[in-house]
Coordinates of C-alpha atoms in Angstrom, one line a residue:
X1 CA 0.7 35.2 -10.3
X2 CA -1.3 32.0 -9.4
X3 CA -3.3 30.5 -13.1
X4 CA -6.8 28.9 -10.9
X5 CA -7.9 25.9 -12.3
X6 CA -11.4 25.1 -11.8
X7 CA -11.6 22.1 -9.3
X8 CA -9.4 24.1 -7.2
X9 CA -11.6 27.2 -7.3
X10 CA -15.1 24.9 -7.0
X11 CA -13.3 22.9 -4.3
X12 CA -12.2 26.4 -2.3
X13 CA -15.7 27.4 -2.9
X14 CA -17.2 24.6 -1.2
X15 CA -14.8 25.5 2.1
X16 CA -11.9 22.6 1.2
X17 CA -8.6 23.3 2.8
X18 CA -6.2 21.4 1.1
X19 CA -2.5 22.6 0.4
X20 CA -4.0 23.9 -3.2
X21 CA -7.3 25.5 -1.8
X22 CA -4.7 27.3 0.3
X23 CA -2.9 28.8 -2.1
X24 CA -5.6 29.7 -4.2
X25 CA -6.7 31.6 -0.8
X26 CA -3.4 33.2 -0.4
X27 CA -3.6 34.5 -3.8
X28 CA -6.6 35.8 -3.7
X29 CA -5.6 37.7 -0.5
X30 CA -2.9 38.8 -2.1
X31 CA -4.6 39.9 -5.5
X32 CA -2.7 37.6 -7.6
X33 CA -5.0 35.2 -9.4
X34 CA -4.9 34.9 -13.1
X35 CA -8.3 32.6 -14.5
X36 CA -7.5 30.9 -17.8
X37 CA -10.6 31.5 -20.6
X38 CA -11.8 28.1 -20.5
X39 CA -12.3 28.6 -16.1
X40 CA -14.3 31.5 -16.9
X41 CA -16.0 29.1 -19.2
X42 CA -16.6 26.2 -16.9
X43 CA -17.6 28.6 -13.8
X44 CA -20.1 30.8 -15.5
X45 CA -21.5 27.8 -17.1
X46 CA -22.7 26.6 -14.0
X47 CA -26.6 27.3 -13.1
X48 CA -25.9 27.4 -9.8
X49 CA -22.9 29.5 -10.0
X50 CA -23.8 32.6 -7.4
X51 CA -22.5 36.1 -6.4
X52 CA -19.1 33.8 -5.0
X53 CA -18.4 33.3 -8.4
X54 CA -19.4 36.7 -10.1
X55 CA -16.6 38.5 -7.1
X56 CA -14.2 35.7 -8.1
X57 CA -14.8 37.1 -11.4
X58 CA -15.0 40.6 -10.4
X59 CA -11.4 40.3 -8.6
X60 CA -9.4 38.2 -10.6
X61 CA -7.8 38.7 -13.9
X62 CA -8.5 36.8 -17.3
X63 CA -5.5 35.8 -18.9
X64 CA -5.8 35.6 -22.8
X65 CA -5.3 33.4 -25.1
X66 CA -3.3 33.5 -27.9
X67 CA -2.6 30.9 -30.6
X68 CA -0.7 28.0 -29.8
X69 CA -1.9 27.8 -26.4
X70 CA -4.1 25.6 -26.5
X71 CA -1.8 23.4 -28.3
X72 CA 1.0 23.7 -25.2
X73 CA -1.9 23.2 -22.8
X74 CA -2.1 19.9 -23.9
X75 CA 1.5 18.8 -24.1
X76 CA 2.6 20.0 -20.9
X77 CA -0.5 18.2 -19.6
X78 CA 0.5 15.0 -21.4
X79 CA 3.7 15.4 -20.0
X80 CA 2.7 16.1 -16.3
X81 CA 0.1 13.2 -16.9
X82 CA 2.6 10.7 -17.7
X83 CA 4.4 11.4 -14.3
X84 CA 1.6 10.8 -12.8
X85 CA 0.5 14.4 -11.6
X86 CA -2.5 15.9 -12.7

């Protein structure tokens, strides 16, 4: 299963092939993509998001949250920030 974050998914909308845009395209292929809530969030939130992102929507599956994720989130962010990967 392949969690999309949203510059991937905008960046793979707008017809980038980098190594991740091609991964998020394999997934999708494959039926494997997972959205985290706050993607959802940031995609639908867009006025122009179109019918690319309603599909997206339509084919992909929302993971859900439960408490203390948020909170992990962040560490293992902090942690893969201080290594100087994003």
């Amino acid at each position: 299963m392949f969690a999309a974050d949203t510059s991937t998914i905008i960046a793979w909308l707008q017809g980038d092939s980098s190594r991740d845009t091609g991964t998020l395209a394999d997934a999708l292929k494959a039926g494997n993509v997972a959205l985290p809530p706050v993607v959802v969030t940031e995609l639908t939130s867009d006025p122009k998001a179109g019918e690319a992102v309603k599909n997206l929507l339509e084919g992909a599956r929302i993971l859900a949250s439960q408490e203390g994720d948020w909170e992990r989130g962040g560490i293992s962010r902090s942690l893969l920030l201080r290594t100087g990967l994003k």
